[in-house]
Amino acid sequence: MSAEPASPSPTEMMKQIPYVLRRHRYLPGLGKFIAYYAAYLALVIGAVVLPGWPVKAFCVVAASLTIAGLYVLGHDAGHGSLVPGYRLNRWLARLAFLPAYAPLSSWHRAHVLLHHNFLRVRGKDMVWMPWSLEDYHAASIWRRGWYRFLRTLPGLSFYWTLGNWFPYLLFPPGTALGPRLKQFHLDRALVLGFAGVLFGALSLVAHAAEAWPWAEPVGSAGVVLLALVAPYLCWTWLVGLVDLVHHTHPRSICFADSSEWDYYDAAVRSTVHVILPFGLHWLANNILEHNAHHVDPRVPLHNLPEAQGRLEAAYPEDIHVEHLTLGYTLWLFRTCRLYDYERRRWLDYDGTPTSEAMRPTALGAIGRS
């Protein structure tokens, strides 16, 4: 397979993003953090005490959106980009991740050390990495069925919960955390403590609401279901979808191992800029301007649109811009099932190619400046 000319180096790519876009300010990050947390608490209280199941259901879904918003803010803080200062960023990240039940230490390993440093590398990156045809044939019929189920609309929540949350965030191997193991145990205890305090506080609110004539409070089981479980499950479906569309595309590249990895191929050619319908991009806190984030995670969320625009102007043929619709998502499920790591193309379950082979850029761009 012939290679394209050598890709731009990391330094060359970062020159497309002015230094001013990397400056961190207190007001945008802190303001959104407070607003999202206030909305989250108001909505879970609403789910517990407001009258009518349609209203409660609305509160649950809306609460899941605030969990998503807080998670994106925590993600920015985890990269040290939400506000100025290392310590403040770390604590904001810890607190923002609590409604998603995500310990910061294990998130740092999974997201920063694995996902960012080995983006689209088989055996390293854990975000929607596809099987090869050989992997599929070697798997049991049950594992094949599970793999196929995850690549359906109902499977998105299971993908996040059982494929990421349990093995990478909640119960990662201790040896993988190294010196962060003690901090991880503290972070996980903080998550469990948050869930316990939230349950206790909402139970007290529900008990007090029994005296309010307009309220329709739920019991303890209802508090668990409507405030602790249902918003979380709705959020896992959302994050499963977002993770899918960020890096899955017929023209995206997956790498068989680290020796093939190229910064430009991963951050630019294999990352997708997804546009939400109806002008709802603000719901995602700009994280869907994802090429800019992977090129330089130091860029704060509020500056990602401008940084993304500059990258798209510089590399218009290699950045994929797609509009998120139901049809687009189903098309991805049909097209991007298995992957031919040698020819760099997507396959159907029977081995039929579903995309053209992607040529690699010339090696040598890794770490070049």
CSV table of C-alpha atoms in Angstrom, one decimal:
chain,number,residue,atom,x,y,z
A,1,MET,CA,0.0,0.0,0.0
A,2,SER,CA,1.5,3.3,-1.0
A,3,ALA,CA,1.9,6.0,1.6
A,4,GLU,CA,0.8,9.6,1.3
A,5,PRO,CA,3.4,12.4,2.0
A,6,ALA,CA,4.6,12.7,5.5
A,7,SER,CA,1.9,14.1,7.8
A,8,PRO,CA,2.2,17.5,9.6
A,9,SER,CA,4.1,17.2,12.9
A,10,PRO,CA,2.4,17.9,16.2
A,11,THR,CA,4.2,21.3,16.3
A,12,GLU,CA,3.0,22.2,12.8
A,13,MET,CA,-0.6,21.3,13.7
A,14,MET,CA,-0.5,23.2,17.0
A,15,LYS,CA,0.7,26.3,15.1
A,16,GLN,CA,-2.8,26.4,13.5
A,17,ILE,CA,-4.2,27.2,17.0
A,18,PRO,CA,-3.1,30.6,18.4
A,19,TYR,CA,-1.7,30.7,21.9
A,20,VAL,CA,-4.6,33.0,23.0
A,21,LEU,CA,-7.0,30.1,22.5
A,22,ARG,CA,-5.1,28.1,25.2
A,23,ARG,CA,-5.6,30.7,27.9
A,24,HIS,CA,-7.7,29.5,30.8
A,25,ARG,CA,-10.1,31.8,32.6
A,26,TYR,CA,-12.1,31.3,35.8
A,27,LEU,CA,-15.5,32.7,34.8
A,28,PRO,CA,-16.6,30.4,31.9
A,29,GLY,CA,-15.6,27.2,33.6
A,30,LEU,CA,-16.7,28.0,37.2
A,31,GLY,CA,-20.0,29.6,35.9
A,32,LYS,CA,-20.9,26.5,33.9
A,33,PHE,CA,-19.9,24.2,36.7
A,34,ILE,CA,-22.2,25.9,39.2
A,35,ALA,CA,-25.0,26.2,36.8
A,36,TYR,CA,-24.9,22.5,35.8
A,37,TYR,CA,-24.7,21.3,39.3
A,38,ALA,CA,-27.6,23.5,40.4
A,39,ALA,CA,-29.7,22.2,37.5
A,40,TYR,CA,-28.7,18.6,38.3
A,41,LEU,CA,-29.8,18.8,41.9
A,42,ALA,CA,-33.0,20.7,41.0
A,43,LEU,CA,-33.9,18.0,38.5
A,44,VAL,CA,-33.3,15.0,40.7
A,45,ILE,CA,-35.3,16.7,43.4
A,46,GLY,CA,-38.0,17.3,40.8
A,47,ALA,CA,-38.0,13.6,39.8
A,48,VAL,CA,-38.5,12.6,43.5
A,49,VAL,CA,-41.2,15.1,44.5
A,50,LEU,CA,-43.0,16.7,41.5
A,51,PRO,CA,-46.5,15.3,40.6
A,52,GLY,CA,-47.2,13.2,37.6
A,53,TRP,CA,-45.1,10.5,35.9
A,54,PRO,CA,-44.6,12.5,32.7
A,55,VAL,CA,-43.0,15.3,34.7
A,56,LYS,CA,-40.9,12.9,36.6
A,57,ALA,CA,-39.7,11.3,33.4
A,58,PHE,CA,-38.8,14.7,32.0
A,59,CYS,CA,-36.8,15.4,35.1
A,60,VAL,CA,-34.9,12.1,34.7
A,61,VAL,CA,-34.0,12.7,31.0
A,62,ALA,CA,-33.1,16.4,31.7
A,63,ALA,CA,-31.0,15.3,34.7
A,64,SER,CA,-29.1,12.9,32.4
A,65,LEU,CA,-28.2,15.8,30.2
A,66,THR,CA,-26.8,17.7,33.2
A,67,ILE,CA,-24.7,14.7,34.1
A,68,ALA,CA,-23.4,14.7,30.5
A,69,GLY,CA,-22.7,18.4,30.8
A,70,LEU,CA,-20.9,18.0,34.1
A,71,TYR,CA,-18.9,15.1,32.7
A,72,VAL,CA,-17.7,17.2,29.8
A,73,LEU,CA,-16.7,19.9,32.3
A,74,GLY,CA,-14.9,17.4,34.4
A,75,HIS,CA,-13.2,16.0,31.3
A,76,ASP,CA,-11.9,19.5,30.6
A,77,ALA,CA,-10.8,20.0,34.2
A,78,GLY,CA,-9.1,16.5,34.1
A,79,HIS,CA,-7.0,17.8,31.2
A,80,GLY,CA,-6.2,20.9,33.3
A,81,SER,CA,-8.1,23.2,30.8
A,82,LEU,CA,-11.3,24.2,32.6
A,83,VAL,CA,-9.8,26.9,34.8
A,84,PRO,CA,-6.3,28.2,35.7
A,85,GLY,CA,-4.5,26.1,38.3
A,86,TYR,CA,-3.7,22.4,38.6
A,87,ARG,CA,-5.3,21.8,42.1
A,88,LEU,CA,-8.5,23.6,41.3
A,89,ASN,CA,-8.9,21.7,38.1
A,90,ARG,CA,-8.4,18.4,39.8
A,91,TRP,CA,-11.0,19.1,42.4
A,92,LEU,CA,-13.5,20.4,39.9
A,93,ALA,CA,-13.0,17.3,37.9
A,94,ARG,CA,-13.5,15.0,40.9
A,95,LEU,CA,-16.8,16.8,41.8
A,96,ALA,CA,-18.0,17.0,38.2
A,97,PHE,CA,-17.6,13.3,37.7
A,98,LEU,CA,-19.6,12.3,40.8
A,99,PRO,CA,-23.0,12.2,39.2
A,100,ALA,CA,-21.6,9.9,36.5
A,101,TYR,CA,-20.0,7.8,39.3
A,102,ALA,CA,-16.6,8.1,37.8
A,103,PRO,CA,-13.5,8.2,40.0
A,104,LEU,CA,-11.0,10.7,38.7
A,105,SER,CA,-7.8,8.6,39.1
A,106,SER,CA,-9.1,5.7,37.0
A,107,TRP,CA,-10.6,8.1,34.4
A,108,HIS,CA,-7.2,9.7,34.1
A,109,ARG,CA,-5.6,6.3,33.3
A,110,ALA,CA,-8.3,5.3,30.8
A,111,HIS,CA,-8.9,8.6,29.1
A,112,VAL,CA,-5.6,10.4,29.2
A,113,LEU,CA,-3.0,7.6,29.3
A,114,LEU,CA,-4.8,5.1,27.1
A,115,HIS,CA,-7.3,6.9,24.9
A,116,HIS,CA,-5.3,10.1,24.1
A,117,ASN,CA,-1.8,8.6,24.1
A,118,PHE,CA,-2.9,5.5,22.0
A,119,LEU,CA,-5.8,6.9,20.0
A,120,ARG,CA,-7.2,4.2,17.8
A,121,VAL,CA,-4.5,1.6,18.6
A,122,ARG,CA,-5.8,-1.9,19.0
A,123,GLY,CA,-5.2,-3.3,22.5
A,124,LYS,CA,-4.7,0.1,24.0
A,125,ASP,CA,-7.5,2.5,23.2
A,126,MET,CA,-10.8,1.2,24.7
A,127,VAL,CA,-13.2,3.5,22.8
A,128,TRP,CA,-15.2,1.5,20.2
A,129,MET,CA,-12.1,-0.4,18.9
A,130,PRO,CA,-13.4,-2.9,16.3
A,131,TRP,CA,-12.6,-6.6,16.1
A,132,SER,CA,-10.8,-7.9,13.0
A,133,LEU,CA,-12.5,-10.7,11.0
A,134,GLU,CA,-10.1,-13.1,12.6
A,135,ASP,CA,-11.1,-11.9,16.1
A,136,TYR,CA,-14.8,-12.4,15.1
A,137,HIS,CA,-14.2,-16.0,13.8
A,138,ALA,CA,-12.2,-16.9,16.9
A,139,ALA,CA,-14.9,-15.7,19.3
A,140,SER,CA,-17.7,-17.9,20.7
A,141,ILE,CA,-21.2,-17.5,19.3
A,142,TRP,CA,-22.2,-15.8,22.6
A,143,ARG,CA,-19.3,-13.2,22.3
A,144,ARG,CA,-20.2,-12.6,18.7
A,145,GLY,CA,-23.8,-12.0,19.6
A,146,TRP,CA,-22.7,-9.6,22.4
A,147,TYR,CA,-20.3,-7.7,20.1
A,148,ARG,CA,-23.1,-7.3,17.5
A,149,PHE,CA,-25.7,-6.2,20.2
A,150,LEU,CA,-23.4,-3.5,21.4
A,151,ARG,CA,-23.5,-2.0,17.9
A,152,THR,CA,-27.2,-1.3,18.1
A,153,LEU,CA,-29.1,1.6,19.5
A,154,PRO,CA,-30.1,-0.4,22.7
A,155,GLY,CA,-26.5,-1.6,23.1
A,156,LEU,CA,-25.0,1.9,23.5
A,157,SER,CA,-25.8,2.0,27.3
A,158,PHE,CA,-24.4,-1.5,27.8
A,159,TYR,CA,-21.2,-0.6,25.9
A,160,TRP,CA,-20.5,2.2,28.3
A,161,THR,CA,-21.6,0.5,31.5
A,162,LEU,CA,-20.1,-3.0,31.0
A,163,GLY,CA,-17.4,-2.1,28.5
A,164,ASN,CA,-15.9,1.0,30.1
A,165,TRP,CA,-17.3,1.9,33.5
A,166,PHE,CA,-16.9,-1.5,35.2
A,167,PRO,CA,-13.5,-2.6,33.8
A,168,TYR,CA,-11.8,0.8,33.4
A,169,LEU,CA,-13.3,3.2,35.9
A,170,LEU,CA,-14.8,1.2,38.8
A,171,PHE,CA,-12.7,-1.9,38.9
A,172,PRO,CA,-9.5,-1.4,37.0
A,173,PRO,CA,-6.6,-3.7,37.6
A,174,GLY,CA,-4.6,-2.3,40.5
A,175,THR,CA,-1.3,-3.0,38.8
A,176,ALA,CA,-2.4,-0.7,36.0
A,177,LEU,CA,-2.8,2.3,38.3
A,178,GLY,CA,0.6,2.1,39.9
A,179,PRO,CA,1.3,5.0,42.2
A,180,ARG,CA,-2.3,6.2,41.7
A,181,LEU,CA,-3.8,3.1,43.4
A,182,LYS,CA,-4.2,4.8,46.8
A,183,GLN,CA,-5.7,7.9,45.3
A,184,PHE,CA,-8.0,5.7,43.2
A,185,HIS,CA,-9.4,4.0,46.4
A,186,LEU,CA,-10.1,7.5,47.8
A,187,ASP,CA,-11.7,8.6,44.6
A,188,ARG,CA,-13.9,5.5,44.5
A,189,ALA,CA,-14.9,6.0,48.1
A,190,LEU,CA,-15.8,9.6,47.3
A,191,VAL,CA,-18.1,8.3,44.5
A,192,LEU,CA,-19.8,5.8,46.8
A,193,GLY,CA,-20.1,8.5,49.5
A,194,PHE,CA,-21.7,10.9,47.0
A,195,ALA,CA,-24.3,8.3,46.1
A,196,GLY,CA,-25.0,7.6,49.7
A,197,VAL,CA,-25.3,11.3,50.7
A,198,LEU,CA,-27.5,12.0,47.6
A,199,PHE,CA,-29.8,9.1,48.6
A,200,GLY,CA,-30.1,10.3,52.2
A,201,ALA,CA,-30.7,13.9,51.3
A,202,LEU,CA,-33.3,13.1,48.7
A,203,SER,CA,-35.1,10.7,51.1
A,204,LEU,CA,-35.3,13.5,53.6
A,205,VAL,CA,-36.7,15.8,50.9
A,206,ALA,CA,-39.3,13.2,49.9
A,207,HIS,CA,-40.3,12.7,53.5
A,208,ALA,CA,-40.7,16.5,54.0
A,209,ALA,CA,-42.7,16.7,50.7
A,210,GLU,CA,-45.4,14.4,52.1
A,211,ALA,CA,-46.7,17.5,53.9
A,212,TRP,CA,-46.9,19.6,50.6
A,213,PRO,CA,-50.3,19.3,49.1
A,214,TRP,CA,-49.1,19.7,45.5
A,215,ALA,CA,-46.2,17.2,45.7
A,216,GLU,CA,-46.2,13.5,44.8
A,217,PRO,CA,-43.1,12.2,46.6
A,218,VAL,CA,-41.8,8.7,46.0
A,219,GLY,CA,-40.5,6.2,48.6
A,220,SER,CA,-36.9,4.9,49.1
A,221,ALA,CA,-37.1,2.6,46.0
A,222,GLY,CA,-38.4,5.5,43.9
A,223,VAL,CA,-35.5,7.7,45.1
A,224,VAL,CA,-33.0,5.0,44.0
A,225,LEU,CA,-34.7,4.5,40.7
A,226,LEU,CA,-35.5,8.1,39.7
A,227,ALA,CA,-32.6,9.9,41.1
A,228,LEU,CA,-29.6,7.5,41.3
A,229,VAL,CA,-30.2,4.9,38.6
A,230,ALA,CA,-32.4,6.2,35.7
A,231,PRO,CA,-30.5,9.5,35.1
A,232,TYR,CA,-27.3,7.5,35.1
A,233,LEU,CA,-28.5,4.9,32.6
A,234,CYS,CA,-29.8,7.6,30.3
A,235,TRP,CA,-26.4,9.3,30.5
A,236,THR,CA,-24.6,6.1,29.7
A,237,TRP,CA,-26.7,5.8,26.5
A,238,LEU,CA,-25.7,9.4,25.5
A,239,VAL,CA,-22.0,8.9,26.2
A,240,GLY,CA,-22.0,5.6,24.3
A,241,LEU,CA,-23.4,7.4,21.3
A,242,VAL,CA,-21.0,10.3,21.6
A,243,ASP,CA,-18.0,8.0,21.9
A,244,LEU,CA,-19.2,6.1,18.9
A,245,VAL,CA,-19.5,9.1,16.6
A,246,HIS,CA,-16.3,10.8,17.8
A,247,HIS,CA,-13.9,8.2,16.2
A,248,THR,CA,-16.0,5.8,14.1
A,249,HIS,CA,-16.2,6.6,10.4
A,250,PRO,CA,-15.7,4.8,7.1
A,251,ARG,CA,-12.6,7.0,6.5
A,252,SER,CA,-11.2,6.8,10.0
A,253,ILE,CA,-8.1,4.7,10.6
A,254,CYS,CA,-7.4,2.1,13.3
A,255,PHE,CA,-3.9,1.0,14.0
A,256,ALA,CA,-2.8,-2.6,14.6
A,257,ASP,CA,-0.1,-1.6,17.1
A,258,SER,CA,1.8,1.4,18.4
A,259,SER,CA,4.4,1.2,15.7
A,260,GLU,CA,1.9,2.2,13.1
A,261,TRP,CA,0.5,5.1,15.1
A,262,ASP,CA,0.7,8.6,13.6
A,263,TYR,CA,-0.5,11.7,15.5
A,264,TYR,CA,-2.0,13.4,12.4
A,265,ASP,CA,-3.8,10.2,11.2
A,266,ALA,CA,-5.3,9.7,14.7
A,267,ALA,CA,-6.2,13.2,15.8
A,268,VAL,CA,-7.2,14.7,12.4
A,269,ARG,CA,-8.1,11.9,10.0
A,270,SER,CA,-9.6,9.5,12.5
A,271,THR,CA,-11.5,12.0,14.6
A,272,VAL,CA,-14.9,13.3,13.5
A,273,HIS,CA,-16.5,16.7,13.9
A,274,VAL,CA,-20.1,15.9,14.6
A,275,ILE,CA,-22.8,18.6,14.4
A,276,LEU,CA,-26.0,18.3,16.4
A,277,PRO,CA,-29.3,19.0,14.8
A,278,PHE,CA,-31.4,22.1,15.6
A,279,GLY,CA,-28.5,24.2,16.7
A,280,LEU,CA,-28.1,22.1,19.9
A,281,HIS,CA,-24.3,22.1,19.9
A,282,TRP,CA,-24.3,24.0,23.2
A,283,LEU,CA,-25.7,20.9,24.9
A,284,ALA,CA,-22.4,19.2,24.3
A,285,ASN,CA,-20.3,22.1,25.7
A,286,ASN,CA,-18.4,22.1,22.4
A,287,ILE,CA,-16.8,18.7,22.9
A,288,LEU,CA,-18.0,17.6,19.5
A,289,GLU,CA,-15.5,20.0,18.0
A,290,HIS,CA,-13.3,17.0,18.7
A,291,ASN,CA,-10.3,17.3,16.3
A,292,ALA,CA,-9.2,20.5,18.1
A,293,HIS,CA,-9.4,18.7,21.4
A,294,HIS,CA,-7.2,15.8,20.3
A,295,VAL,CA,-4.7,18.0,18.5
A,296,ASP,CA,-4.3,20.1,21.7
A,297,PRO,CA,-6.2,19.1,24.9
A,298,ARG,CA,-5.0,22.4,26.5
A,299,VAL,CA,-7.6,24.4,24.6
A,300,PRO,CA,-10.6,25.0,26.9
A,301,LEU,CA,-14.1,24.1,25.9
A,302,HIS,CA,-15.2,27.7,25.2
A,303,ASN,CA,-12.4,28.1,22.6
A,304,LEU,CA,-12.8,24.8,20.8
A,305,PRO,CA,-15.1,26.1,18.1
A,306,GLU,CA,-12.6,28.7,16.9
A,307,ALA,CA,-9.7,26.2,17.2
A,308,GLN,CA,-11.8,23.6,15.2
A,309,GLY,CA,-12.5,26.1,12.5
A,310,ARG,CA,-8.8,26.9,12.1
A,311,LEU,CA,-8.0,23.2,11.8
A,312,GLU,CA,-10.7,22.6,9.2
A,313,ALA,CA,-9.4,25.5,7.2
A,314,ALA,CA,-5.9,24.1,7.3
A,315,TYR,CA,-6.8,20.5,6.6
A,316,PRO,CA,-10.2,20.5,4.8
A,317,GLU,CA,-9.7,17.2,3.0
A,318,ASP,CA,-8.8,15.2,6.1
A,319,ILE,CA,-11.3,16.4,8.7
A,320,HIS,CA,-14.7,14.6,8.4
A,321,VAL,CA,-17.7,16.8,9.3
A,322,GLU,CA,-21.0,14.9,9.8
A,323,HIS,CA,-24.5,15.8,11.0
A,324,LEU,CA,-25.8,13.6,13.8
A,325,THR,CA,-29.1,12.0,12.8
A,326,LEU,CA,-30.8,8.7,13.4
A,327,GLY,CA,-30.0,7.7,9.8
A,328,TYR,CA,-26.3,8.6,10.2
A,329,THR,CA,-26.0,6.5,13.4
A,330,LEU,CA,-27.6,3.5,11.8
A,331,TRP,CA,-25.4,3.9,8.7
A,332,LEU,CA,-22.3,3.8,11.0
A,333,PHE,CA,-23.6,0.6,12.6
A,334,ARG,CA,-24.1,-1.0,9.2
A,335,THR,CA,-20.8,0.2,7.7
A,336,CYS,CA,-18.3,0.1,10.6
A,337,ARG,CA,-18.6,-3.4,12.0
A,338,LEU,CA,-15.3,-5.2,11.7
A,339,TYR,CA,-11.9,-3.8,10.6
A,340,ASP,CA,-9.1,-5.0,8.3
A,341,TYR,CA,-6.1,-3.7,10.1
A,342,GLU,CA,-3.7,-4.7,7.3
A,343,ARG,CA,-5.6,-2.9,4.5
A,344,ARG,CA,-7.2,-0.3,6.8
A,345,ARG,CA,-10.8,-0.7,5.7
A,346,TRP,CA,-14.1,-1.6,7.3
A,347,LEU,CA,-15.8,-5.0,6.8
A,348,ASP,CA,-19.2,-6.5,7.3
A,349,TYR,CA,-19.5,-9.6,9.5
A,350,ASP,CA,-19.0,-11.9,6.5
A,351,GLY,CA,-15.8,-10.1,5.5
A,352,THR,CA,-17.2,-8.0,2.7
A,353,PRO,CA,-15.4,-4.6,2.5
A,354,THR,CA,-17.8,-1.7,3.4
A,355,SER,CA,-15.3,1.1,2.9
A,356,GLU,CA,-12.3,2.0,0.7
A,357,ALA,CA,-8.8,1.2,2.0
A,358,MET,CA,-7.2,4.2,3.7
A,359,ARG,CA,-3.6,4.9,2.8
A,360,PRO,CA,-1.2,5.6,5.7
A,361,THR,CA,0.8,8.8,5.9
A,362,ALA,CA,4.5,8.3,5.8
A,363,LEU,CA,5.8,7.2,9.2
A,364,GLY,CA,8.0,9.5,11.2
A,365,ALA,CA,5.5,12.1,12.3
A,366,ILE,CA,5.3,10.8,15.8
A,367,GLY,CA,6.8,13.3,18.1
A,368,ARG,CA,8.4,15.2,15.3
A,369,SER,CA,8.8,19.0,15.8
